[in-house]
Structure formats: structure tokens, C-alpha cells
mmCIF file of C-alpha atoms and ligand atoms in Angstrom:
data_model
loop_
_atom_site.group_PDB
_atom_site.id
_atom_site.type_symbol
_atom_site.label_atom_id
_atom_site.label_comp_id
_atom_site.label_asym_id
_atom_site.label_seq_id
_atom_site.Cartn_x
_atom_site.Cartn_y
_atom_site.Cartn_z
ATOM 1 C CA MET A 20 74.290 26.426 -9.095
ATOM 2 C CA ARG A 21 74.988 23.242 -11.172
ATOM 3 C CA GLU A 22 75.732 21.320 -8.117
ATOM 4 C CA GLN A 23 72.663 22.723 -6.631
ATOM 5 C CA LEU A 24 70.574 21.597 -9.394
ATOM 6 C CA GLN A 25 71.992 18.224 -9.527
ATOM 7 C CA ARG A 26 71.020 17.873 -5.517
ATOM 8 C CA ILE A 27 67.516 19.266 -6.192
ATOM 9 C CA ALA A 28 67.250 16.842 -9.442
ATOM 10 C CA GLY A 29 68.414 13.828 -6.930
ATOM 11 C CA GLU A 30 66.470 14.886 -3.849
ATOM 12 C CA ALA A 31 63.520 15.292 -6.785
ATOM 13 C CA MET A 32 63.602 12.063 -8.041
ATOM 14 C CA ALA A 33 64.190 10.215 -4.906
ATOM 15 C CA MET A 34 61.138 11.762 -3.142
ATOM 16 C CA ILE A 35 59.085 11.393 -6.070
ATOM 17 C CA ASN A 36 59.785 7.726 -6.844
ATOM 18 C CA GLU A 37 58.920 6.803 -3.422
ATOM 19 C CA VAL A 38 55.199 8.557 -3.460
ATOM 20 C CA GLN A 39 51.896 6.765 -2.851
ATOM 21 C CA ASP A 40 49.367 8.785 -3.430
ATOM 22 C CA MET A 41 47.999 11.690 -6.379
ATOM 23 C CA LYS A 42 47.749 14.217 -3.674
ATOM 24 C CA ALA A 43 51.616 13.655 -2.258
ATOM 25 C CA LEU A 44 52.571 13.669 -5.840
ATOM 26 C CA GLU A 45 50.924 17.123 -6.825
ATOM 27 C CA GLU A 46 52.464 18.421 -3.525
ATOM 28 C CA LEU A 47 56.086 17.527 -4.717
ATOM 29 C CA ARG A 48 54.872 19.258 -7.909
ATOM 30 C CA VAL A 49 54.397 22.284 -6.506
ATOM 31 C CA LEU A 50 57.666 21.825 -4.201
ATOM 32 C CA PHE A 51 60.236 21.788 -6.830
ATOM 33 C CA LEU A 52 58.405 23.016 -10.105
ATOM 34 C CA GLY A 53 56.077 25.338 -8.572
ATOM 35 C CA LYS A 54 55.622 29.130 -9.168
ATOM 36 C CA LYS A 55 57.559 29.281 -5.758
ATOM 37 C CA GLY A 56 59.267 25.901 -6.034
ATOM 38 C CA LYS A 57 62.731 25.082 -5.156
ATOM 39 C CA LEU A 58 63.850 24.594 -9.074
ATOM 40 C CA THR A 59 62.208 27.913 -9.988
ATOM 41 C CA GLY A 60 64.033 29.640 -6.693
ATOM 42 C CA ILE A 61 67.338 28.546 -8.231
ATOM 43 C CA LEU A 62 66.453 29.925 -11.637
ATOM 44 C CA LYS A 63 65.546 33.455 -10.270
ATOM 45 C CA GLY A 64 69.381 33.732 -9.243
ATOM 46 C CA MET A 65 70.873 32.862 -12.617
ATOM 47 C CA GLY A 66 71.413 36.570 -13.227
ATOM 48 C CA ALA A 67 74.172 36.895 -11.209
ATOM 49 C CA LEU A 68 75.613 34.558 -13.727
ATOM 50 C CA SER A 69 78.292 35.426 -16.294
ATOM 51 C CA ALA A 70 76.913 35.671 -20.034
ATOM 52 C CA GLU A 71 78.801 32.387 -21.157
ATOM 53 C CA GLU A 72 77.615 30.619 -17.883
ATOM 54 C CA ARG A 73 73.810 31.471 -18.300
ATOM 55 C CA PRO A 74 72.855 29.595 -21.517
ATOM 56 C CA VAL A 75 74.568 26.044 -20.027
ATOM 57 C CA VAL A 76 73.013 26.374 -16.346
ATOM 58 C CA GLY A 77 69.421 27.294 -18.292
ATOM 59 C CA GLN A 78 69.932 24.520 -20.630
ATOM 60 C CA ILE A 79 70.810 21.745 -17.368
ATOM 61 C CA ALA A 80 68.054 23.634 -15.904
ATOM 62 C CA ASN A 81 65.607 23.020 -18.705
ATOM 63 C CA ASP A 82 66.859 19.640 -18.459
ATOM 64 C CA VAL A 83 66.141 18.840 -14.567
ATOM 65 C CA ARG A 84 62.832 20.204 -15.054
ATOM 66 C CA ASN A 85 61.957 17.964 -18.101
ATOM 67 C CA LYS A 86 63.569 15.420 -16.336
ATOM 68 C CA LEU A 87 61.167 15.463 -13.178
ATOM 69 C CA GLU A 88 58.284 16.394 -15.425
ATOM 70 C CA ASP A 89 58.497 13.110 -17.159
ATOM 71 C CA GLU A 90 59.094 11.155 -14.156
ATOM 72 C CA ILE A 91 55.784 12.930 -12.206
ATOM 73 C CA SER A 92 53.631 12.297 -15.231
ATOM 74 C CA ARG A 93 54.998 8.510 -15.228
ATOM 75 C CA ILE A 94 54.273 8.296 -11.526
ATOM 76 C CA LYS A 95 51.149 9.398 -12.186
ATOM 77 C CA GLY A 96 50.167 6.991 -14.508
ATOM 78 C CA LYS A 97 51.540 4.125 -12.373
ATOM 79 C CA LEU A 98 49.595 5.585 -9.568
ATOM 80 C CA ALA A 99 46.178 6.065 -11.616
ATOM 81 C CA ARG A 100 46.571 2.612 -12.834
ATOM 82 C CA LYS A 101 46.903 1.131 -9.122
ATOM 83 C CA ILE A 102 43.653 2.796 -8.189
ATOM 84 C CA ARG A 103 41.755 1.632 -10.878
ATOM 85 C CA GLU A 104 43.073 -1.629 -10.276
ATOM 86 C CA GLU A 105 42.084 -1.364 -6.796
ATOM 87 C CA LYS A 106 38.925 -0.017 -7.725
ATOM 88 C CA MET A 107 38.166 -3.004 -10.144
ATOM 89 C CA LYS A 108 39.109 -5.379 -7.387
ATOM 90 C CA ARG A 109 36.929 -3.935 -4.855
ATOM 91 C CA GLU A 110 33.886 -4.096 -7.482
ATOM 92 C CA THR A 111 34.070 -7.543 -8.552
ATOM 93 C CA LEU A 112 30.930 -9.033 -8.901
ATOM 94 C CA ASP A 113 30.307 -12.696 -8.760
ATOM 95 C CA VAL A 114 27.208 -13.312 -10.710
ATOM 96 C CA SER A 115 27.214 -17.103 -9.747
ATOM 97 C CA ILE A 116 26.374 -16.217 -6.313
ATOM 98 C CA PRO A 117 22.665 -16.726 -5.133
ATOM 99 C CA GLY A 118 20.527 -13.858 -4.771
ATOM 100 C CA THR A 119 18.484 -12.973 -1.660
ATOM 101 C CA VAL A 120 15.410 -14.260 -2.371
ATOM 102 C CA ILE A 121 12.570 -11.510 -1.501
ATOM 103 C CA PRO A 122 9.558 -13.458 -0.416
ATOM 104 C CA ARG A 123 6.306 -12.707 -3.155
ATOM 105 C CA GLY A 124 3.189 -11.477 -1.235
ATOM 106 C CA ARG A 125 -0.022 -11.935 -1.945
ATOM 107 C CA LYS A 126 -3.606 -10.949 -0.972
ATOM 108 C CA HIS A 127 -5.307 -11.317 2.089
ATOM 109 C CA PRO A 128 -8.269 -14.192 1.155
ATOM 110 C CA LEU A 129 -10.853 -11.230 2.903
ATOM 111 C CA THR A 130 -9.359 -8.947 -0.183
ATOM 112 C CA LEU A 131 -9.769 -11.476 -2.827
ATOM 113 C CA VAL A 132 -13.294 -11.993 -1.772
ATOM 114 C CA LEU A 133 -13.779 -8.496 -1.919
ATOM 115 C CA ASP A 134 -12.189 -7.954 -5.302
ATOM 116 C CA GLU A 135 -14.742 -10.640 -6.483
ATOM 117 C CA MET A 136 -17.639 -9.072 -4.836
ATOM 118 C CA LYS A 137 -16.412 -5.560 -6.539
ATOM 119 C CA GLU A 138 -15.664 -7.050 -9.890
ATOM 120 C CA VAL A 139 -19.592 -8.497 -9.870
ATOM 121 C CA PHE A 140 -21.443 -5.303 -8.990
ATOM 122 C CA LEU A 141 -19.372 -3.245 -10.927
ATOM 123 C CA GLY A 142 -20.045 -5.369 -14.125
ATOM 124 C CA MET A 143 -23.474 -4.643 -13.033
ATOM 125 C CA GLY A 144 -23.216 -0.725 -13.265
ATOM 126 C CA TYR A 145 -22.677 0.005 -9.603
ATOM 127 C CA ASP A 146 -20.189 2.506 -8.378
ATOM 128 C CA ILE A 147 -17.946 2.107 -5.387
ATOM 129 C CA ALA A 148 -19.012 4.730 -2.577
ATOM 130 C CA GLU A 149 -16.808 5.565 0.834
ATOM 131 C CA GLY A 150 -17.368 7.028 4.034
ATOM 132 C CA PRO A 151 -16.307 7.373 7.631
ATOM 133 C CA GLU A 152 -15.508 4.942 10.030
ATOM 134 C CA VAL A 153 -15.964 7.419 12.902
ATOM 135 C CA GLU A 154 -19.489 8.522 12.015
ATOM 136 C CA LEU A 155 -22.015 10.431 13.785
ATOM 137 C CA ASP A 156 -24.954 9.037 15.526
ATOM 138 C CA TYR A 157 -26.909 10.711 13.137
ATOM 139 C CA TYR A 158 -25.711 8.398 10.199
ATOM 140 C CA ASN A 159 -25.498 5.621 11.438
ATOM 141 C CA PHE A 160 -28.705 6.006 13.174
ATOM 142 C CA GLU A 161 -30.933 8.834 13.231
ATOM 143 C CA ALA A 162 -31.262 9.294 9.376
ATOM 144 C CA LEU A 163 -31.474 5.319 9.179
ATOM 145 C CA ASN A 164 -35.104 5.756 10.919
ATOM 146 C CA ILE A 165 -33.524 4.965 14.323
ATOM 147 C CA PRO A 166 -34.327 7.197 16.888
ATOM 148 C CA LYS A 167 -32.684 7.641 20.671
ATOM 149 C CA ASN A 168 -34.223 4.730 22.637
ATOM 150 C CA HIS A 169 -35.367 2.326 19.990
ATOM 151 C CA PRO A 170 -34.691 -1.375 20.784
ATOM 152 C CA ALA A 171 -33.274 -1.886 17.611
ATOM 153 C CA ARG A 172 -29.863 -0.051 18.461
ATOM 154 C CA ASP A 173 -29.379 -2.858 20.963
ATOM 155 C CA GLU A 174 -28.963 -5.134 18.342
ATOM 156 C CA GLN A 175 -25.783 -3.505 16.968
ATOM 157 C CA ASP A 176 -23.783 -2.748 20.556
ATOM 158 C CA SER A 177 -21.756 0.077 19.581
ATOM 159 C CA PHE A 178 -18.628 1.604 20.493
ATOM 160 C CA TYR A 179 -19.087 5.195 20.843
ATOM 161 C CA ILE A 180 -16.608 8.453 21.275
ATOM 162 C CA ASN A 181 -19.239 10.568 22.965
ATOM 163 C CA ASP A 182 -22.856 11.685 22.653
ATOM 164 C CA LYS A 183 -22.799 12.443 19.241
ATOM 165 C CA VAL A 184 -20.068 10.251 17.690
ATOM 166 C CA VAL A 185 -20.108 6.406 17.198
ATOM 167 C CA LEU A 186 -17.367 3.535 15.506
ATOM 168 C CA ARG A 187 -20.276 3.026 12.622
ATOM 169 C CA SER A 188 -21.579 -0.359 13.382
ATOM 170 C CA GLN A 189 -22.955 -0.702 10.017
ATOM 171 C CA THR A 190 -21.939 0.258 6.407
ATOM 172 C CA SER A 191 -25.541 1.692 6.034
ATOM 173 C CA PRO A 192 -24.599 5.043 6.970
ATOM 174 C CA VAL A 193 -23.201 5.658 3.805
ATOM 175 C CA GLN A 194 -26.642 5.217 2.058
ATOM 176 C CA VAL A 195 -27.330 8.322 3.428
ATOM 177 C CA ARG A 196 -24.109 10.136 2.853
ATOM 178 C CA VAL A 197 -24.561 9.308 -0.802
ATOM 179 C CA MET A 198 -28.309 10.643 -1.012
ATOM 180 C CA GLU A 199 -27.570 13.686 0.640
ATOM 181 C CA GLN A 200 -25.109 14.146 -2.003
ATOM 182 C CA LYS A 201 -26.491 12.597 -5.403
ATOM 183 C CA LYS A 202 -29.707 12.799 -7.158
ATOM 184 C CA PRO A 203 -30.937 9.579 -8.421
ATOM 185 C CA PRO A 204 -30.332 7.162 -10.411
ATOM 186 C CA ILE A 205 -28.266 5.855 -7.534
ATOM 187 C CA LYS A 206 -26.165 2.536 -7.891
ATOM 188 C CA ILE A 207 -23.540 2.103 -5.258
ATOM 189 C CA ILE A 208 -21.642 -0.384 -3.655
ATOM 190 C CA CYS A 209 -19.869 0.686 -0.510
ATOM 191 C CA PRO A 210 -17.250 -1.983 0.994
ATOM 192 C CA GLY A 211 -15.952 -0.774 4.846
ATOM 193 C CA ARG A 212 -15.130 -1.733 8.259
ATOM 194 C CA VAL A 213 -17.750 -1.712 11.180
ATOM 195 C CA TYR A 214 -17.703 -1.973 14.677
ATOM 196 C CA ARG A 215 -19.982 -3.786 17.368
ATOM 197 C CA SER A 216 -18.775 -4.554 21.006
ATOM 198 C CA ASP A 217 -18.773 -8.087 20.486
ATOM 199 C CA ALA A 218 -17.175 -10.633 21.972
ATOM 200 C CA VAL A 219 -14.624 -12.745 19.852
ATOM 201 C CA ASP A 220 -15.859 -16.204 18.491
ATOM 202 C CA ALA A 221 -16.128 -18.250 15.793
ATOM 203 C CA THR A 222 -18.499 -16.235 13.878
ATOM 204 C CA HIS A 223 -17.999 -12.761 15.771
ATOM 205 C CA SER A 224 -15.427 -10.142 16.040
ATOM 206 C CA PRO A 225 -15.633 -6.760 17.304
ATOM 207 C CA VAL A 226 -14.408 -5.147 14.149
ATOM 208 C CA PHE A 227 -15.354 -6.703 10.481
ATOM 209 C CA ASN A 228 -16.276 -5.717 7.537
ATOM 210 C CA GLN A 229 -19.754 -5.177 5.176
ATOM 211 C CA ILE A 230 -20.351 -4.487 1.688
ATOM 212 C CA GLU A 231 -23.698 -1.881 1.063
ATOM 213 C CA GLY A 232 -25.731 -1.966 -1.630
ATOM 214 C CA LEU A 233 -27.713 0.826 -2.524
ATOM 215 C CA VAL A 234 -30.402 1.358 -5.650
ATOM 216 C CA VAL A 235 -32.645 4.276 -5.999
ATOM 217 C CA ASP A 236 -34.314 5.434 -9.224
ATOM 218 C CA LYS A 237 -38.350 5.376 -10.475
ATOM 219 C CA GLY A 238 -39.930 2.031 -10.620
ATOM 220 C CA ILE A 239 -37.580 -0.326 -8.461
ATOM 221 C CA THR A 240 -39.161 -3.581 -7.611
ATOM 222 C CA MET A 241 -38.223 -6.216 -4.842
ATOM 223 C CA GLY A 242 -37.546 -8.638 -8.249
ATOM 224 C CA ASP A 243 -34.892 -6.039 -9.122
ATOM 225 C CA LEU A 244 -33.120 -7.173 -5.783
ATOM 226 C CA ILE A 245 -34.049 -10.730 -5.557
ATOM 227 C CA GLY A 246 -32.543 -10.553 -9.263
ATOM 228 C CA THR A 247 -29.234 -8.801 -8.476
ATOM 229 C CA LEU A 248 -28.738 -10.869 -5.334
ATOM 230 C CA GLN A 249 -28.906 -14.223 -7.404
ATOM 231 C CA ILE A 250 -26.660 -12.828 -10.041
ATOM 232 C CA PHE A 251 -24.249 -11.734 -6.675
ATOM 233 C CA ALA A 252 -24.615 -15.793 -5.155
ATOM 234 C CA LYS A 253 -24.311 -17.514 -8.574
ATOM 235 C CA SER A 254 -20.954 -15.648 -9.204
ATOM 236 C CA LEU A 255 -19.261 -16.374 -5.813
ATOM 237 C CA PHE A 256 -20.888 -19.493 -4.879
ATOM 238 C CA GLY A 257 -21.601 -21.073 -8.094
ATOM 239 C CA GLU A 258 -23.924 -21.667 -11.117
ATOM 240 C CA ASN A 259 -26.296 -24.083 -8.859
ATOM 241 C CA THR A 260 -26.676 -21.749 -5.797
ATOM 242 C CA LYS A 261 -29.943 -20.416 -5.028
ATOM 243 C CA ILE A 262 -30.973 -17.857 -2.485
ATOM 244 C CA ARG A 263 -34.225 -17.401 -0.573
ATOM 245 C CA LEU A 264 -35.274 -14.197 1.392
ATOM 246 C CA ARG A 265 -37.038 -14.757 4.837
ATOM 247 C CA PRO A 266 -39.121 -12.003 6.175
ATOM 248 C CA HIS A 267 -37.366 -9.705 8.720
ATOM 249 C CA HIS A 268 -37.000 -6.308 10.565
ATOM 250 C CA PHE A 269 -34.800 -3.367 9.391
ATOM 251 C CA GLN A 270 -35.708 -0.032 10.274
ATOM 252 C CA PHE A 271 -34.721 1.360 7.166
ATOM 253 C CA THR A 272 -36.096 -1.097 5.012
ATOM 254 C CA GLU A 273 -39.865 -1.844 3.976
ATOM 255 C CA PRO A 274 -40.651 -4.868 3.490
ATOM 256 C CA SER A 275 -37.274 -6.394 4.436
ATOM 257 C CA ALA A 276 -35.764 -9.767 4.352
ATOM 258 C CA GLU A 277 -32.518 -11.412 5.680
ATOM 259 C CA VAL A 278 -31.066 -13.579 2.682
ATOM 260 C CA ASP A 279 -29.789 -16.804 2.793
ATOM 261 C CA VAL A 280 -27.856 -19.087 0.344
ATOM 262 C CA SER A 281 -27.892 -22.364 -0.238
ATOM 263 C CA CYS A 282 -25.065 -24.396 1.644
ATOM 264 C CA TRP A 283 -21.883 -23.850 -0.008
ATOM 265 C CA ALA A 284 -20.646 -27.289 1.139
ATOM 266 C CA CYS A 285 -23.556 -29.851 0.756
ATOM 267 C CA GLY A 286 -25.466 -27.646 -2.111
ATOM 268 C CA GLY A 287 -29.139 -27.526 0.075
ATOM 269 C CA LYS A 288 -29.233 -31.367 1.700
ATOM 270 C CA GLY A 289 -27.871 -30.571 5.081
ATOM 271 C CA CYS A 290 -24.695 -30.734 6.717
ATOM 272 C CA ARG A 291 -22.091 -29.621 9.790
ATOM 273 C CA VAL A 292 -21.373 -26.542 7.938
ATOM 274 C CA CYS A 293 -25.155 -25.032 7.413
ATOM 275 C CA LYS A 294 -26.126 -26.972 10.799
ATOM 276 C CA ASN A 295 -28.238 -29.287 8.577
ATOM 277 C CA GLU A 296 -30.399 -26.343 7.377
ATOM 278 C CA GLY A 297 -29.316 -26.450 3.630
ATOM 279 C CA TRP A 298 -29.339 -22.536 3.619
ATOM 280 C CA ILE A 299 -26.785 -19.981 5.174
ATOM 281 C CA GLU A 300 -27.932 -16.311 5.942
ATOM 282 C CA ILE A 301 -25.512 -14.507 4.323
ATOM 283 C CA LEU A 302 -26.923 -10.541 4.225
ATOM 284 C CA GLY A 303 -29.662 -8.393 4.889
ATOM 285 C CA ALA A 304 -31.951 -6.428 2.374
ATOM 286 C CA GLY A 305 -34.722 -4.864 1.496
ATOM 287 C CA MET A 306 -36.719 -1.799 -0.073
ATOM 288 C CA VAL A 307 -35.400 1.308 1.458
ATOM 289 C CA HIS A 308 -37.916 3.072 3.387
ATOM 290 C CA PRO A 309 -39.734 6.161 2.460
ATOM 291 C CA LYS A 310 -38.721 7.880 5.693
ATOM 292 C CA VAL A 311 -34.996 7.578 4.538
ATOM 293 C CA LEU A 312 -35.659 8.953 1.355
ATOM 294 C CA GLU A 313 -37.343 11.791 2.721
ATOM 295 C CA ASN A 314 -34.606 12.114 5.379
ATOM 296 C CA CYS A 315 -32.263 12.892 2.337
ATOM 297 C CA GLY A 316 -34.202 15.141 0.803
ATOM 298 C CA ILE A 317 -35.292 12.455 -1.959
ATOM 299 C CA ASP A 318 -39.294 12.337 -2.994
ATOM 300 C CA PRO A 319 -40.464 8.832 -2.240
ATOM 301 C CA LYS A 320 -43.576 9.555 -4.207
ATOM 302 C CA ILE A 321 -41.243 9.610 -7.207
ATOM 303 C CA TYR A 322 -38.146 7.289 -6.520
ATOM 304 C CA ASN A 323 -37.707 4.348 -4.946
ATOM 305 C CA GLY A 324 -35.104 1.386 -4.292
ATOM 306 C CA PHE A 325 -33.788 -1.405 -2.443
ATOM 307 C CA ALA A 326 -30.675 -1.790 -0.289
ATOM 308 C CA PHE A 327 -28.451 -5.009 0.964
ATOM 309 C CA GLY A 328 -25.841 -5.358 3.329
ATOM 310 C CA ILE A 329 -23.835 -8.348 3.055
ATOM 311 C CA GLY A 330 -21.076 -9.760 5.076
ATOM 312 C CA LEU A 331 -17.615 -10.058 3.845
ATOM 313 C CA GLU A 332 -15.909 -12.581 6.535
ATOM 314 C CA ARG A 333 -19.202 -14.810 6.122
ATOM 315 C CA THR A 334 -19.057 -14.580 2.396
ATOM 316 C CA ALA A 335 -15.426 -15.495 2.163
ATOM 317 C CA MET A 336 -16.043 -18.391 4.646
ATOM 318 C CA GLY A 337 -18.438 -19.819 2.571
ATOM 319 C CA ARG A 338 -16.266 -18.910 -0.933
ATOM 320 C CA PHE A 339 -13.283 -20.755 0.767
ATOM 321 C CA ASN A 340 -14.698 -23.094 2.893
ATOM 322 C CA ILE A 341 -13.564 -21.771 6.239
ATOM 323 C CA ASP A 342 -15.210 -22.438 9.768
ATOM 324 C CA ASP A 343 -13.580 -20.141 11.918
ATOM 325 C CA LEU A 344 -13.255 -16.116 11.186
ATOM 326 C CA ARG A 345 -10.744 -15.578 13.765
ATOM 327 C CA LEU A 346 -8.534 -17.155 10.834
ATOM 328 C CA PHE A 347 -8.766 -14.155 9.264
ATOM 329 C CA TYR A 348 -6.999 -11.973 11.745
ATOM 330 C CA GLU A 349 -4.775 -13.885 13.182
ATOM 331 C CA ASN A 350 -2.481 -13.122 10.442
ATOM 332 C CA ASP A 351 -0.669 -17.157 10.235
ATOM 333 C CA MET A 352 1.330 -17.490 7.142
ATOM 334 C CA ARG A 353 0.269 -21.253 7.294
ATOM 335 C CA PHE A 354 -3.040 -20.157 6.976
ATOM 336 C CA LEU A 355 -2.634 -17.289 4.603
ATOM 337 C CA LYS A 356 -0.384 -19.379 2.319
ATOM 338 C CA GLN A 357 -2.720 -21.273 1.368
ATOM 339 C CA PHE A 358 -4.849 -18.254 -0.785
HETATM 340 N N1 DAH B 410 -27.447 -2.848 8.010
HETATM 341 C C1 DAH B 410 -27.680 -4.064 8.402
HETATM 342 C C2 DAH B 410 -27.083 -4.847 9.524
HETATM 343 O O1 DAH B 410 -25.743 -4.044 9.675
HETATM 344 C C3 DAH B 410 -27.547 -4.749 7.580
HETATM 345 C C4 DAH B 410 -28.809 -4.249 6.067
HETATM 346 C C5 DAH B 410 -30.113 -4.584 6.114
HETATM 347 C C6 DAH B 410 -28.204 -3.676 5.422
HETATM 348 C C7 DAH B 410 -30.688 -4.317 5.287
HETATM 349 C C8 DAH B 410 -29.161 -3.468 4.185
HETATM 350 C C9 DAH B 410 -30.350 -3.203 4.182
HETATM 351 O O2 DAH B 410 -28.788 -2.047 3.894
HETATM 352 O O3 DAH B 410 -31.607 -3.054 3.284
HETATM 353 O O4 DAH B 410 -27.201 -5.658 9.938
#
């Protein structure tokens, strides 16, 4: 039995020393020292020994057990160190290596100008309203006093989805949606995309942006409209900017006007940008037509108001001195990086 123990001890020591990982080491521990292990197996046969032999063999068995346990824990420590070292090596971080540069984004020039415009109108107490881009013909035309077959529809060649649904050709339908929902006083702007079946050139695009404005209250005058537009024009194009109203016709305002600002390039003297006019048209405006108020359930005998529609691209072209509207949509980084 002594030899048996010695042999097992030798065998175990050799195997333990060869072990390369924790799992194998644990397997060996079970193989030799576990409940059904080889050492335990031998000890079970101790009953057959004589009374003198038993304590001696027991002592040897204990020594073997202790020796194996010590060796196992020594190897365990060695493996743990090795694992830790490998992990450290894997995770070394060279803080001196230059990082990956993530290019910083910036706002699109149209967004920059829209932000400026919002700032101006929010400062005057306006709220921001929204409406759908896929709009009912009723809101885009009918309710704005533009009945079917009216020639005013031709000016806004529209994309129809079906008889009743159209891609809105102007932001004016939001006026109606707001007035249906809210009683005066109303003071809103509505920025958004609009659609017209126009061919693309330096000043036209089938998709562009407008900013609608609407004020409805008691005793609103044309003077209020002009004052508001003056503040807007000066804020965007500079203190010396003047505005000019030319009589015009819109179905949903009476009286109506087209509004020009003094040329941002030459200040009004006449140049290439303003085609020697000294003025550049940027918006339409007028006093809200009584019929439109009525269509929205607002009594025109009590309330009145003004409205305007500003072209965002036009304004941005002026603000940044850009001569071709297509630049806004081409996503050319050489252009966009300049803002
Ligand atoms: N909706 C008009 C257009 O797209 C612009 C406009 C003119 C809006 C007069 C208005 C307004 O609110 O009062 O041509």
C-alpha cells in the first residue's frame, strides 16, 4: 500500500506539473483527491491493514494529500499570474497613438437662416405651428378662397396624389388648420417644405421651403404688418435694409402685396444681384381675407389680421450672397463647409 501511495504521489506530481490551464488542474484535483479519486480509493482499503500499520500508512496518506494540495495551489497561483499577465499584455493601451478623428458636423445654411428667422419671430411673441406636407386640396386651396378651376391655381402647379390630396404648394394651409383649432389672438409662424412641379434652375426647385406667418386679433392694421416685416428684414439683412410693398393679388389676402427688400449686395444702388433694380422680392403678404376667417369659424366683423409667406431659400441666398439655389441641395461639402 505504501508503494501504491508513493506511485500515485509521483504520478500526480508529474501530471500536475505539466498542466497548462485551470480547467485541467481542477480535473486532476478531482482525479486524485476527489471523493471518488485515486487517493481516496486507496484509503478505503485501509480497513484491511493491521492495527500497527494503519497509523503509519494513514500518516503517509496524509502527507501525500498535503503535498498534492500544496502543489496544486502552487500551480494554481502560477497559472493565475500567467493569465493576468497575458490579459495585461492584451490590454496595453498606448495613449500616445493619435486617435481617430471624427469630423464635426455643422448646420446647413438653410437651417442657420431658419434658426435666425425663428429667433426674430419668437422674440416678437410668435409661436411655431406645423402642418402636413401631404395636404388636403381643401386646406391648400379651397379654404384659402381658391376654388376649383380658379386661375390662381395655375400659378402653383401642384403634385396631386388624387383628386382630394395634394403635396402642399404653400405653407398657407397651416393658417387654416391653426384657425380651426384656436381662437384669436393668434400669432404663429410655420416653417416647412412645399412642392411645385417646377423645373430646376438657379432660382427654382420642385421642393423648397417657406415660412408662413399669421396674426389674428382685434384691430390689426397694415401698419402692424409693415412694422413686423421691417423688423424681420433689418434683423436678417442689416440695420440699413428697407422694405417696399408692391400691390399684388393673393386670393387669401385683401389688400395683398409683394414685398421687396433693398438689395443686400448694393444697398439699393443697382447691381448684378438685383438686376439693377435695387430691390429683391422675398415674400408675399396682406390682410387676411374675411372669407378665409369665415371659413375657419372666425367672425370677420370682430377679428382681422395679417399674413405673410417668406421664401427660405430666397432669404438664405440674400443672407449669404449665394447666386444659385441648387447649391443648397447638392450636398457638396466644399460649399457646406463655408458656413
Ligand atoms: N402662399 C403664397 C405663395 O406661396 C405666399 C403668401 C402670400 C403667403 C401672401 C401669405 C400671404 O400668407 O398673405 O406664393
